[in-house]
Amino acid sequence: MFELFYHPIYTYGIDKNSTFPRDRYKMIKNYLDEQKIIINFQKPNLAKFEDIILGHQEKYVTSFIHGLLTEKEKRRIGLQPWNEHIVNRTRYILGGSIGAMKSAIERNNIAGNMAGGTHHAHFSYGSGYCIFNDLAICAFKSIKDYKNINKVLIIDLDVHQGDGTASILKNHRNIFTFSMHCENNFPLKKMKSDLDVPLTKGMKDNQYLDILQKNIKTLKKPKFDLVLFQAGVDILNKDSLGYLEISREGIKNRNEIVLEFARERDLPLVVFMGGGYSKPIQHSVDAFVDLFIQCSNYANIIN
Ligand SMILES: [Zn+2]
């Protein structure tokens, strides 16, 4: 069964006056419950300090946890105004990602976090709604804790480049970073992933899916042991922060390509939510619901 980590703090940990579409988490959860989608929901644990510093500078982690970041550092992250839950929200989201990583490896199946994919968080600072980089931390922790995990592949298909992930992991040859994103978009300064595929503004389904297929086929070597999938839906034509023109159906096809990649190789797969900022937010919610239904079906097939 598909194990999906979720905590109500994903929503209430963001202030109601923030412009960030915080309701998306609870809307997705409600819909999946109403439709009785077969999902084993799991409550995350708070991420431990020792795990957070696998991917970050201790000084930055301590400053954030103790509320000592400067206004400038907070502005770079966004999500303002911050309420009293922001620290626990951040630690629960990372805990959800770590929980999903463990679940996927130990059951050799698919698991996910209904948040996370915080790929703009760098070693010593946060940025673009991202505070701790769960992709990098999960990659490090999986190799550290599991003897059978030696090579990790990160597939980042959010519309924005996974700059934080690329910079944290740049000297780690056992973790391969693949980012396919819109070239004219945040972050202004791109970092170097192992494989970057920048796309032109306005790209539509057919071309997008062709390029993805071609590039994913090149990921044959080395032989990977784990896939981390940042499944941002801000490539959607209705997104307010993306500049691609991918349809809801196109995103489902994209997801299928990644699921198929893991299925063919019998690899554990962890799904992270990533961005989705349509106005109204319902379009992003629909695309995320599609994703989690696909994950649920996938888990049932390979069981
Ligand atoms: Zn994004």
PDB file of C-alpha atoms and ligand atoms in Angstrom:
ATOM      1  CA  MET A   1       0.000   0.000   0.000  1.00  0.00           C
ATOM      2  CA  PHE A   2       1.112   3.560  -0.677  1.00  0.00           C
ATOM      3  CA  GLU A   3       2.347   5.164   2.563  1.00  0.00           C
ATOM      4  CA  LEU A   4       1.915   8.931   2.543  1.00  0.00           C
ATOM      5  CA  PHE A   5       3.178  11.141   5.348  1.00  0.00           C
ATOM      6  CA  TYR A   6       0.944  13.999   6.400  1.00  0.00           C
ATOM      7  CA  HIS A   7       0.433  16.302   9.375  1.00  0.00           C
ATOM      8  CA  PRO A   8      -2.202  19.075   9.752  1.00  0.00           C
ATOM      9  CA  ILE A   9       0.654  21.415  10.726  1.00  0.00           C
ATOM     10  CA  TYR A  10       1.597  21.461   7.009  1.00  0.00           C
ATOM     11  CA  THR A  11      -1.352  23.877   6.716  1.00  0.00           C
ATOM     12  CA  TYR A  12      -1.662  25.594  10.108  1.00  0.00           C
ATOM     13  CA  GLY A  13       2.110  26.012  10.435  1.00  0.00           C
ATOM     14  CA  ILE A  14       1.839  28.750   7.810  1.00  0.00           C
ATOM     15  CA  ASP A  15       0.159  31.948   8.935  1.00  0.00           C
ATOM     16  CA  LYS A  16      -3.293  32.556   7.464  1.00  0.00           C
ATOM     17  CA  ASN A  17      -2.122  35.995   6.311  1.00  0.00           C
ATOM     18  CA  SER A  18       0.692  34.533   4.231  1.00  0.00           C
ATOM     19  CA  THR A  19       0.275  34.709   0.448  1.00  0.00           C
ATOM     20  CA  PHE A  20       1.498  31.098   0.243  1.00  0.00           C
ATOM     21  CA  PRO A  21      -1.454  28.817  -0.662  1.00  0.00           C
ATOM     22  CA  ARG A  22      -1.371  26.925   2.636  1.00  0.00           C
ATOM     23  CA  ASP A  23      -4.816  25.344   2.183  1.00  0.00           C
ATOM     24  CA  ARG A  24      -3.585  23.096  -0.601  1.00  0.00           C
ATOM     25  CA  TYR A  25      -2.407  20.423   1.862  1.00  0.00           C
ATOM     26  CA  LYS A  26      -5.690  20.112   3.682  1.00  0.00           C
ATOM     27  CA  MET A  27      -7.665  20.272   0.419  1.00  0.00           C
ATOM     28  CA  ILE A  28      -5.680  17.360  -1.014  1.00  0.00           C
ATOM     29  CA  LYS A  29      -6.058  15.336   2.195  1.00  0.00           C
ATOM     30  CA  ASN A  30      -9.830  15.945   2.311  1.00  0.00           C
ATOM     31  CA  TYR A  31     -10.279  14.926  -1.295  1.00  0.00           C
ATOM     32  CA  LEU A  32      -8.229  11.719  -0.954  1.00  0.00           C
ATOM     33  CA  ASP A  33     -10.250  10.834   2.172  1.00  0.00           C
ATOM     34  CA  GLU A  34     -13.607  11.569   0.532  1.00  0.00           C
ATOM     35  CA  GLN A  35     -12.755   9.496  -2.520  1.00  0.00           C
ATOM     36  CA  LYS A  36     -11.533   6.648  -0.302  1.00  0.00           C
ATOM     37  CA  ILE A  37      -8.285   6.376  -2.226  1.00  0.00           C
ATOM     38  CA  ILE A  38      -6.259   3.455  -0.867  1.00  0.00           C
ATOM     39  CA  ILE A  39      -3.526   5.238   1.026  1.00  0.00           C
ATOM     40  CA  ASN A  40      -1.938   4.381   4.347  1.00  0.00           C
ATOM     41  CA  PHE A  41      -1.507   7.835   5.923  1.00  0.00           C
ATOM     42  CA  GLN A  42       1.402   8.122   8.336  1.00  0.00           C
ATOM     43  CA  LYS A  43       2.131  10.797  10.896  1.00  0.00           C
ATOM     44  CA  PRO A  44       5.682  12.127  10.656  1.00  0.00           C
ATOM     45  CA  ASN A  45       8.110  12.500  13.560  1.00  0.00           C
ATOM     46  CA  LEU A  46       9.968  15.730  14.201  1.00  0.00           C
ATOM     47  CA  ALA A  47      13.246  15.617  12.293  1.00  0.00           C
ATOM     48  CA  LYS A  48      16.235  15.304  14.606  1.00  0.00           C
ATOM     49  CA  PHE A  49      19.025  17.882  14.724  1.00  0.00           C
ATOM     50  CA  GLU A  50      21.606  15.214  13.846  1.00  0.00           C
ATOM     51  CA  ASP A  51      19.698  14.436  10.647  1.00  0.00           C
ATOM     52  CA  ILE A  52      19.165  18.066   9.669  1.00  0.00           C
ATOM     53  CA  ILE A  53      22.892  18.782   9.823  1.00  0.00           C
ATOM     54  CA  LEU A  54      23.595  15.980   7.353  1.00  0.00           C
ATOM     55  CA  GLY A  55      22.750  18.598   4.729  1.00  0.00           C
ATOM     56  CA  HIS A  56      23.212  21.927   6.491  1.00  0.00           C
ATOM     57  CA  GLN A  57      25.586  24.149   8.379  1.00  0.00           C
ATOM     58  CA  GLU A  58      25.072  23.758  12.155  1.00  0.00           C
ATOM     59  CA  LYS A  59      25.014  27.511  12.703  1.00  0.00           C
ATOM     60  CA  TYR A  60      22.164  27.985  10.233  1.00  0.00           C
ATOM     61  CA  VAL A  61      20.130  25.104  11.689  1.00  0.00           C
ATOM     62  CA  THR A  62      20.586  26.363  15.253  1.00  0.00           C
ATOM     63  CA  SER A  63      19.682  29.931  14.277  1.00  0.00           C
ATOM     64  CA  PHE A  64      16.495  28.813  12.571  1.00  0.00           C
ATOM     65  CA  ILE A  65      15.378  26.493  15.381  1.00  0.00           C
ATOM     66  CA  HIS A  66      15.965  29.191  17.994  1.00  0.00           C
ATOM     67  CA  GLY A  67      14.270  31.940  16.010  1.00  0.00           C
ATOM     68  CA  LEU A  68      17.512  33.831  15.436  1.00  0.00           C
ATOM     69  CA  LEU A  69      17.482  34.274  11.660  1.00  0.00           C
ATOM     70  CA  THR A  70      17.792  37.884  10.522  1.00  0.00           C
ATOM     71  CA  GLU A  71      14.948  39.625   8.689  1.00  0.00           C
ATOM     72  CA  LYS A  72      16.998  39.424   5.510  1.00  0.00           C
ATOM     73  CA  GLU A  73      17.436  35.671   5.895  1.00  0.00           C
ATOM     74  CA  LYS A  74      13.704  35.272   6.556  1.00  0.00           C
ATOM     75  CA  ARG A  75      12.779  37.395   3.539  1.00  0.00           C
ATOM     76  CA  ARG A  76      14.906  35.185   1.318  1.00  0.00           C
ATOM     77  CA  ILE A  77      12.832  32.213   2.486  1.00  0.00           C
ATOM     78  CA  GLY A  78       9.400  33.893   2.219  1.00  0.00           C
ATOM     79  CA  LEU A  79       6.235  32.356   3.757  1.00  0.00           C
ATOM     80  CA  GLN A  80       5.810  35.477   5.895  1.00  0.00           C
ATOM     81  CA  PRO A  81       4.424  36.384   8.354  1.00  0.00           C
ATOM     82  CA  TRP A  82       5.844  33.461  10.316  1.00  0.00           C
ATOM     83  CA  ASN A  83       3.667  32.136  13.116  1.00  0.00           C
ATOM     84  CA  GLU A  84       4.762  30.202  16.213  1.00  0.00           C
ATOM     85  CA  HIS A  85       4.464  26.859  14.392  1.00  0.00           C
ATOM     86  CA  ILE A  86       7.003  27.514  11.632  1.00  0.00           C
ATOM     87  CA  VAL A  87       9.864  25.639  13.330  1.00  0.00           C
ATOM     88  CA  ASN A  88       7.835  22.533  14.111  1.00  0.00           C
ATOM     89  CA  ARG A  89       6.200  22.659  10.677  1.00  0.00           C
ATOM     90  CA  THR A  90       9.618  22.641   9.047  1.00  0.00           C
ATOM     91  CA  ARG A  91      10.833  19.776  11.252  1.00  0.00           C
ATOM     92  CA  TYR A  92       7.655  17.739  10.693  1.00  0.00           C
ATOM     93  CA  ILE A  93       7.903  18.181   6.929  1.00  0.00           C
ATOM     94  CA  LEU A  94      11.488  16.975   6.976  1.00  0.00           C
ATOM     95  CA  GLY A  95      10.418  14.165   9.329  1.00  0.00           C
ATOM     96  CA  GLY A  96       7.732  13.216   6.795  1.00  0.00           C
ATOM     97  CA  SER A  97      10.301  13.036   4.017  1.00  0.00           C
ATOM     98  CA  ILE A  98      12.668  10.932   6.123  1.00  0.00           C
ATOM     99  CA  GLY A  99       9.768   8.668   7.146  1.00  0.00           C
ATOM    100  CA  ALA A 100       8.802   8.205   3.490  1.00  0.00           C
ATOM    101  CA  MET A 101      12.404   7.452   2.541  1.00  0.00           C
ATOM    102  CA  LYS A 102      12.617   4.735   5.223  1.00  0.00           C
ATOM    103  CA  SER A 103       9.237   3.299   4.267  1.00  0.00           C
ATOM    104  CA  ALA A 104      10.162   3.106   0.574  1.00  0.00           C
ATOM    105  CA  ILE A 105      13.483   1.381   1.259  1.00  0.00           C
ATOM    106  CA  GLU A 106      12.294  -1.028   3.939  1.00  0.00           C
ATOM    107  CA  ARG A 107       9.255  -2.156   1.936  1.00  0.00           C
ATOM    108  CA  ASN A 108      10.957  -1.796  -1.451  1.00  0.00           C
ATOM    109  CA  ASN A 109       7.913   0.103  -2.625  1.00  0.00           C
ATOM    110  CA  ILE A 110       6.694   3.654  -3.129  1.00  0.00           C
ATOM    111  CA  ALA A 111       6.114   6.148  -0.320  1.00  0.00           C
ATOM    112  CA  GLY A 112       5.595   9.879  -0.235  1.00  0.00           C
ATOM    113  CA  ASN A 113       5.377  13.053   1.749  1.00  0.00           C
ATOM    114  CA  MET A 114       2.397  15.351   1.221  1.00  0.00           C
ATOM    115  CA  ALA A 115       4.783  18.325   1.376  1.00  0.00           C
ATOM    116  CA  GLY A 116       8.532  18.792   0.995  1.00  0.00           C
ATOM    117  CA  GLY A 117      10.661  18.688  -2.096  1.00  0.00           C
ATOM    118  CA  THR A 118      12.297  21.787  -0.637  1.00  0.00           C
ATOM    119  CA  HIS A 119      14.964  22.068  -3.298  1.00  0.00           C
ATOM    120  CA  HIS A 120      15.840  25.773  -2.949  1.00  0.00           C
ATOM    121  CA  ALA A 121      17.303  25.335   0.548  1.00  0.00           C
ATOM    122  CA  HIS A 122      21.110  25.677   0.438  1.00  0.00           C
ATOM    123  CA  PHE A 123      23.798  24.526   2.886  1.00  0.00           C
ATOM    124  CA  SER A 124      23.772  27.675   5.018  1.00  0.00           C
ATOM    125  CA  TYR A 125      20.605  29.530   4.054  1.00  0.00           C
ATOM    126  CA  GLY A 126      16.994  29.003   3.015  1.00  0.00           C
ATOM    127  CA  SER A 127      15.353  30.432  -0.084  1.00  0.00           C
ATOM    128  CA  GLY A 128      12.164  30.299  -2.182  1.00  0.00           C
ATOM    129  CA  TYR A 129       9.816  28.815   0.493  1.00  0.00           C
ATOM    130  CA  CYS A 130      12.455  26.201   1.383  1.00  0.00           C
ATOM    131  CA  ILE A 131      14.168  26.016   4.791  1.00  0.00           C
ATOM    132  CA  PHE A 132      15.788  22.557   5.015  1.00  0.00           C
ATOM    133  CA  ASN A 133      16.628  20.561   1.902  1.00  0.00           C
ATOM    134  CA  ASP A 134      14.819  17.262   2.437  1.00  0.00           C
ATOM    135  CA  LEU A 135      16.013  15.803  -0.887  1.00  0.00           C
ATOM    136  CA  ALA A 136      19.680  16.207   0.003  1.00  0.00           C
ATOM    137  CA  ILE A 137      19.149  15.081   3.602  1.00  0.00           C
ATOM    138  CA  CYS A 138      17.201  11.967   2.553  1.00  0.00           C
ATOM    139  CA  ALA A 139      19.887  11.102   0.007  1.00  0.00           C
ATOM    140  CA  PHE A 140      22.667  11.395   2.611  1.00  0.00           C
ATOM    141  CA  LYS A 141      20.702   9.567   5.306  1.00  0.00           C
ATOM    142  CA  SER A 142      19.675   6.681   3.061  1.00  0.00           C
ATOM    143  CA  ILE A 143      23.313   5.989   2.160  1.00  0.00           C
ATOM    144  CA  LYS A 144      24.414   6.379   5.785  1.00  0.00           C
ATOM    145  CA  ASP A 145      21.721   4.139   7.306  1.00  0.00           C
ATOM    146  CA  TYR A 146      21.131   1.426   4.695  1.00  0.00           C
ATOM    147  CA  LYS A 147      23.829  -0.962   3.497  1.00  0.00           C
ATOM    148  CA  ASN A 148      21.934  -1.705   0.279  1.00  0.00           C
ATOM    149  CA  ILE A 149      21.715   1.969  -0.735  1.00  0.00           C
ATOM    150  CA  ASN A 150      24.889   3.208  -2.398  1.00  0.00           C
ATOM    151  CA  LYS A 151      23.695   5.274  -5.352  1.00  0.00           C
ATOM    152  CA  VAL A 152      20.779   7.674  -5.208  1.00  0.00           C
ATOM    153  CA  LEU A 153      19.034   9.401  -8.109  1.00  0.00           C
ATOM    154  CA  ILE A 154      17.141  12.648  -7.601  1.00  0.00           C
ATOM    155  CA  ILE A 155      14.641  13.453 -10.354  1.00  0.00           C
ATOM    156  CA  ASP A 156      13.452  17.037  -9.937  1.00  0.00           C
ATOM    157  CA  LEU A 157      10.642  17.964 -12.334  1.00  0.00           C
ATOM    158  CA  ASP A 158       9.404  21.087 -10.552  1.00  0.00           C
ATOM    159  CA  VAL A 159       9.249  24.095 -12.905  1.00  0.00           C
ATOM    160  CA  HIS A 160      12.052  25.742 -10.896  1.00  0.00           C
ATOM    161  CA  GLN A 161      15.634  24.478 -10.893  1.00  0.00           C
ATOM    162  CA  GLY A 162      16.720  22.415  -7.873  1.00  0.00           C
ATOM    163  CA  ASP A 163      19.527  24.869  -7.140  1.00  0.00           C
ATOM    164  CA  GLY A 164      19.929  24.132  -3.422  1.00  0.00           C
ATOM    165  CA  THR A 165      20.026  20.387  -4.036  1.00  0.00           C
ATOM    166  CA  ALA A 166      22.596  20.817  -6.819  1.00  0.00           C
ATOM    167  CA  SER A 167      24.877  22.984  -4.697  1.00  0.00           C
ATOM    168  CA  ILE A 168      24.702  20.845  -1.534  1.00  0.00           C
ATOM    169  CA  LEU A 169      25.359  17.658  -3.504  1.00  0.00           C
ATOM    170  CA  LYS A 170      27.868  18.931  -6.061  1.00  0.00           C
ATOM    171  CA  ASN A 171      30.820  16.967  -4.671  1.00  0.00           C
ATOM    172  CA  HIS A 172      28.946  13.773  -3.926  1.00  0.00           C
ATOM    173  CA  ARG A 173      29.414  11.352  -6.777  1.00  0.00           C
ATOM    174  CA  ASN A 174      27.141   8.700  -5.310  1.00  0.00           C
ATOM    175  CA  ILE A 175      24.129  11.029  -5.570  1.00  0.00           C
ATOM    176  CA  PHE A 176      23.025  12.027  -9.064  1.00  0.00           C
ATOM    177  CA  THR A 177      20.955  15.187  -9.489  1.00  0.00           C
ATOM    178  CA  PHE A 178      18.690  15.607 -12.516  1.00  0.00           C
ATOM    179  CA  SER A 179      16.711  18.824 -12.828  1.00  0.00           C
ATOM    180  CA  MET A 180      14.371  19.632 -15.721  1.00  0.00           C
ATOM    181  CA  HIS A 181      12.936  23.137 -15.380  1.00  0.00           C
ATOM    182  CA  CYS A 182      11.946  26.332 -17.169  1.00  0.00           C
ATOM    183  CA  GLU A 183      15.135  28.249 -17.994  1.00  0.00           C
ATOM    184  CA  ASN A 184      13.669  31.746 -17.495  1.00  0.00           C
ATOM    185  CA  ASN A 185      12.407  31.403 -13.976  1.00  0.00           C
ATOM    186  CA  PHE A 186      13.424  31.512 -10.326  1.00  0.00           C
ATOM    187  CA  PRO A 187      16.198  31.009  -9.244  1.00  0.00           C
ATOM    188  CA  LEU A 188      17.938  33.692 -11.272  1.00  0.00           C
ATOM    189  CA  LYS A 189      21.334  32.119 -10.674  1.00  0.00           C
ATOM    190  CA  LYS A 190      21.216  28.429 -11.604  1.00  0.00           C
ATOM    191  CA  MET A 191      23.534  25.907  -9.977  1.00  0.00           C
ATOM    192  CA  LYS A 192      25.053  22.941 -11.761  1.00  0.00           C
ATOM    193  CA  SER A 193      23.205  19.643 -11.371  1.00  0.00           C
ATOM    194  CA  ASP A 194      24.690  16.430 -12.767  1.00  0.00           C
ATOM    195  CA  LEU A 195      22.081  16.732 -15.511  1.00  0.00           C
ATOM    196  CA  ASP A 196      20.284  20.016 -16.137  1.00  0.00           C
ATOM    197  CA  VAL A 197      17.627  20.250 -18.812  1.00  0.00           C
ATOM    198  CA  PRO A 198      16.481  23.862 -19.168  1.00  0.00           C
ATOM    199  CA  LEU A 199      13.217  24.294 -21.089  1.00  0.00           C
ATOM    200  CA  THR A 200      11.963  27.292 -23.042  1.00  0.00           C
ATOM    201  CA  LYS A 201       8.960  29.281 -21.834  1.00  0.00           C
ATOM    202  CA  GLY A 202       5.574  28.187 -23.095  1.00  0.00           C
ATOM    203  CA  MET A 203       6.553  24.571 -23.853  1.00  0.00           C
ATOM    204  CA  LYS A 204       3.594  22.229 -24.315  1.00  0.00           C
ATOM    205  CA  ASP A 205       2.917  18.562 -23.512  1.00  0.00           C
ATOM    206  CA  ASN A 206       4.298  16.712 -26.521  1.00  0.00           C
ATOM    207  CA  GLN A 207       7.660  18.408 -26.619  1.00  0.00           C
ATOM    208  CA  TYR A 208       7.994  18.275 -22.831  1.00  0.00           C
ATOM    209  CA  LEU A 209       7.253  14.556 -22.632  1.00  0.00           C
ATOM    210  CA  ASP A 210       9.618  13.797 -25.535  1.00  0.00           C
ATOM    211  CA  ILE A 211      12.478  15.618 -23.844  1.00  0.00           C
ATOM    212  CA  LEU A 212      11.780  13.901 -20.532  1.00  0.00           C
ATOM    213  CA  GLN A 213      11.706  10.444 -22.148  1.00  0.00           C
ATOM    214  CA  LYS A 214      14.984  11.083 -23.973  1.00  0.00           C
ATOM    215  CA  ASN A 215      16.774  12.283 -20.861  1.00  0.00           C
ATOM    216  CA  ILE A 216      15.443   9.672 -18.501  1.00  0.00           C
ATOM    217  CA  LYS A 217      16.717   7.012 -20.900  1.00  0.00           C
ATOM    218  CA  THR A 218      20.250   8.348 -20.413  1.00  0.00           C
ATOM    219  CA  LEU A 219      20.067   7.566 -16.681  1.00  0.00           C
ATOM    220  CA  LYS A 220      21.145   3.964 -17.133  1.00  0.00           C
ATOM    221  CA  LYS A 221      24.476   4.119 -15.370  1.00  0.00           C
ATOM    222  CA  PRO A 222      25.433   3.965 -12.617  1.00  0.00           C
ATOM    223  CA  LYS A 223      22.934   1.457 -11.333  1.00  0.00           C
ATOM    224  CA  PHE A 224      20.835   3.336  -8.794  1.00  0.00           C
ATOM    225  CA  ASP A 225      19.423   1.914  -5.567  1.00  0.00           C
ATOM    226  CA  LEU A 226      16.864   4.602  -4.722  1.00  0.00           C
ATOM    227  CA  VAL A 227      14.905   7.290  -6.578  1.00  0.00           C
ATOM    228  CA  LEU A 228      13.796  10.557  -4.988  1.00  0.00           C
ATOM    229  CA  PHE A 229      11.165  12.290  -7.148  1.00  0.00           C
ATOM    230  CA  GLN A 230      10.400  15.986  -6.693  1.00  0.00           C
ATOM    231  CA  ALA A 231       6.975  16.047  -8.348  1.00  0.00           C
ATOM    232  CA  GLY A 232       6.162  19.770  -8.373  1.00  0.00           C
ATOM    233  CA  VAL A 233       3.058  20.562 -10.430  1.00  0.00           C
ATOM    234  CA  ASP A 234       4.005  24.181 -11.110  1.00  0.00           C
ATOM    235  CA  ILE A 235       4.689  23.160 -14.726  1.00  0.00           C
ATOM    236  CA  LEU A 236       0.880  23.305 -15.096  1.00  0.00           C
ATOM    237  CA  ASN A 237      -0.487  25.760 -17.691  1.00  0.00           C
ATOM    238  CA  LYS A 238      -2.608  27.375 -14.958  1.00  0.00           C
ATOM    239  CA  ASP A 239       0.239  27.954 -12.498  1.00  0.00           C
ATOM    240  CA  SER A 240       0.995  31.510 -11.414  1.00  0.00           C
ATOM    241  CA  LEU A 241       4.765  30.989 -10.933  1.00  0.00           C
ATOM    242  CA  GLY A 242       5.606  28.622 -13.779  1.00  0.00           C
ATOM    243  CA  TYR A 243       6.000  29.546 -17.424  1.00  0.00           C
ATOM    244  CA  LEU A 244       5.327  26.191 -19.023  1.00  0.00           C
ATOM    245  CA  GLU A 245       2.059  25.150 -20.652  1.00  0.00           C
ATOM    246  CA  ILE A 246       1.676  21.576 -19.502  1.00  0.00           C
ATOM    247  CA  SER A 247      -1.864  20.240 -19.188  1.00  0.00           C
ATOM    248  CA  ARG A 248      -3.237  18.231 -16.279  1.00  0.00           C
ATOM    249  CA  GLU A 249      -3.116  15.149 -18.507  1.00  0.00           C
ATOM    250  CA  GLY A 250       0.471  15.977 -19.479  1.00  0.00           C
ATOM    251  CA  ILE A 251       1.497  15.989 -15.813  1.00  0.00           C
ATOM    252  CA  LYS A 252      -0.099  12.568 -15.337  1.00  0.00           C
ATOM    253  CA  ASN A 253       1.943  11.300 -18.283  1.00  0.00           C
ATOM    254  CA  ARG A 254       5.069  12.836 -16.775  1.00  0.00           C
ATOM    255  CA  ASN A 255       4.422  11.068 -13.465  1.00  0.00           C
ATOM    256  CA  GLU A 256       3.876   7.797 -15.285  1.00  0.00           C
ATOM    257  CA  ILE A 257       7.279   8.085 -16.981  1.00  0.00           C
ATOM    258  CA  VAL A 258       9.003   8.375 -13.591  1.00  0.00           C
ATOM    259  CA  LEU A 259       6.926   5.592 -12.010  1.00  0.00           C
ATOM    260  CA  GLU A 260       7.724   3.353 -14.967  1.00  0.00           C
ATOM    261  CA  PHE A 261      11.433   4.119 -14.621  1.00  0.00           C
ATOM    262  CA  ALA A 262      11.383   2.905 -11.002  1.00  0.00           C
ATOM    263  CA  ARG A 263       9.116  -0.046 -11.748  1.00  0.00           C
ATOM    264  CA  GLU A 264      11.314  -1.379 -14.575  1.00  0.00           C
ATOM    265  CA  ARG A 265      14.323  -1.336 -12.258  1.00  0.00           C
ATOM    266  CA  ASP A 266      12.454  -2.486  -9.146  1.00  0.00           C
ATOM    267  CA  LEU A 267      13.687   0.559  -7.220  1.00  0.00           C
ATOM    268  CA  PRO A 268      12.234   2.066  -4.057  1.00  0.00           C
ATOM    269  CA  LEU A 269      10.710   5.429  -4.917  1.00  0.00           C
ATOM    270  CA  VAL A 270      10.035   8.439  -2.698  1.00  0.00           C
ATOM    271  CA  VAL A 271       7.663  11.156  -3.905  1.00  0.00           C
ATOM    272  CA  PHE A 272       7.980  14.744  -2.654  1.00  0.00           C
ATOM    273  CA  MET A 273       5.275  17.280  -3.415  1.00  0.00           C
ATOM    274  CA  GLY A 274       7.131  20.400  -4.587  1.00  0.00           C
ATOM    275  CA  GLY A 275       5.515  23.544  -6.005  1.00  0.00           C
ATOM    276  CA  GLY A 276       1.986  24.239  -7.222  1.00  0.00           C
ATOM    277  CA  TYR A 277       0.594  27.770  -7.167  1.00  0.00           C
ATOM    278  CA  SER A 278      -2.383  28.069  -9.491  1.00  0.00           C
ATOM    279  CA  LYS A 279      -5.023  30.723  -8.912  1.00  0.00           C
ATOM    280  CA  PRO A 280      -7.479  29.445  -7.848  1.00  0.00           C
ATOM    281  CA  ILE A 281      -5.401  26.802  -6.094  1.00  0.00           C
ATOM    282  CA  GLN A 282      -7.900  24.071  -7.027  1.00  0.00           C
ATOM    283  CA  HIS A 283      -6.057  23.365 -10.305  1.00  0.00           C
ATOM    284  CA  SER A 284      -2.832  22.574  -8.433  1.00  0.00           C
ATOM    285  CA  VAL A 285      -4.791  20.522  -5.902  1.00  0.00           C
ATOM    286  CA  ASP A 286      -6.316  18.485  -8.750  1.00  0.00           C
ATOM    287  CA  ALA A 287      -2.874  17.815 -10.221  1.00  0.00           C
ATOM    288  CA  PHE A 288      -1.509  16.699  -6.842  1.00  0.00           C
ATOM    289  CA  VAL A 289      -4.544  14.478  -6.269  1.00  0.00           C
ATOM    290  CA  ASP A 290      -3.851  12.848  -9.659  1.00  0.00           C
ATOM    291  CA  LEU A 291      -0.260  12.248  -8.570  1.00  0.00           C
ATOM    292  CA  PHE A 292      -1.195  10.579  -5.292  1.00  0.00           C
ATOM    293  CA  ILE A 293      -3.855   8.420  -6.964  1.00  0.00           C
ATOM    294  CA  GLN A 294      -1.204   7.302  -9.473  1.00  0.00           C
ATOM    295  CA  CYS A 295       1.126   6.485  -6.548  1.00  0.00           C
ATOM    296  CA  SER A 296      -1.637   4.502  -4.843  1.00  0.00           C
ATOM    297  CA  ASN A 297      -2.317   2.490  -8.009  1.00  0.00           C
ATOM    298  CA  TYR A 298       1.394   1.927  -8.517  1.00  0.00           C
ATOM    299  CA  ALA A 299       1.815   0.544  -4.983  1.00  0.00           C
ATOM    300  CA  ASN A 300      -1.112  -1.807  -5.481  1.00  0.00           C
ATOM    301  CA  ILE A 301       0.265  -3.135  -8.762  1.00  0.00           C
ATOM    302  CA  ILE A 302       3.732  -3.923  -7.450  1.00  0.00           C
ATOM    303  CA  ASN A 303       2.520  -5.449  -4.166  1.00  0.00           C
TER     304      ASN A 303
HETATM  305 ZN    ZN B   1       8.636  25.309  -7.999  1.00  0.00          ZN
END
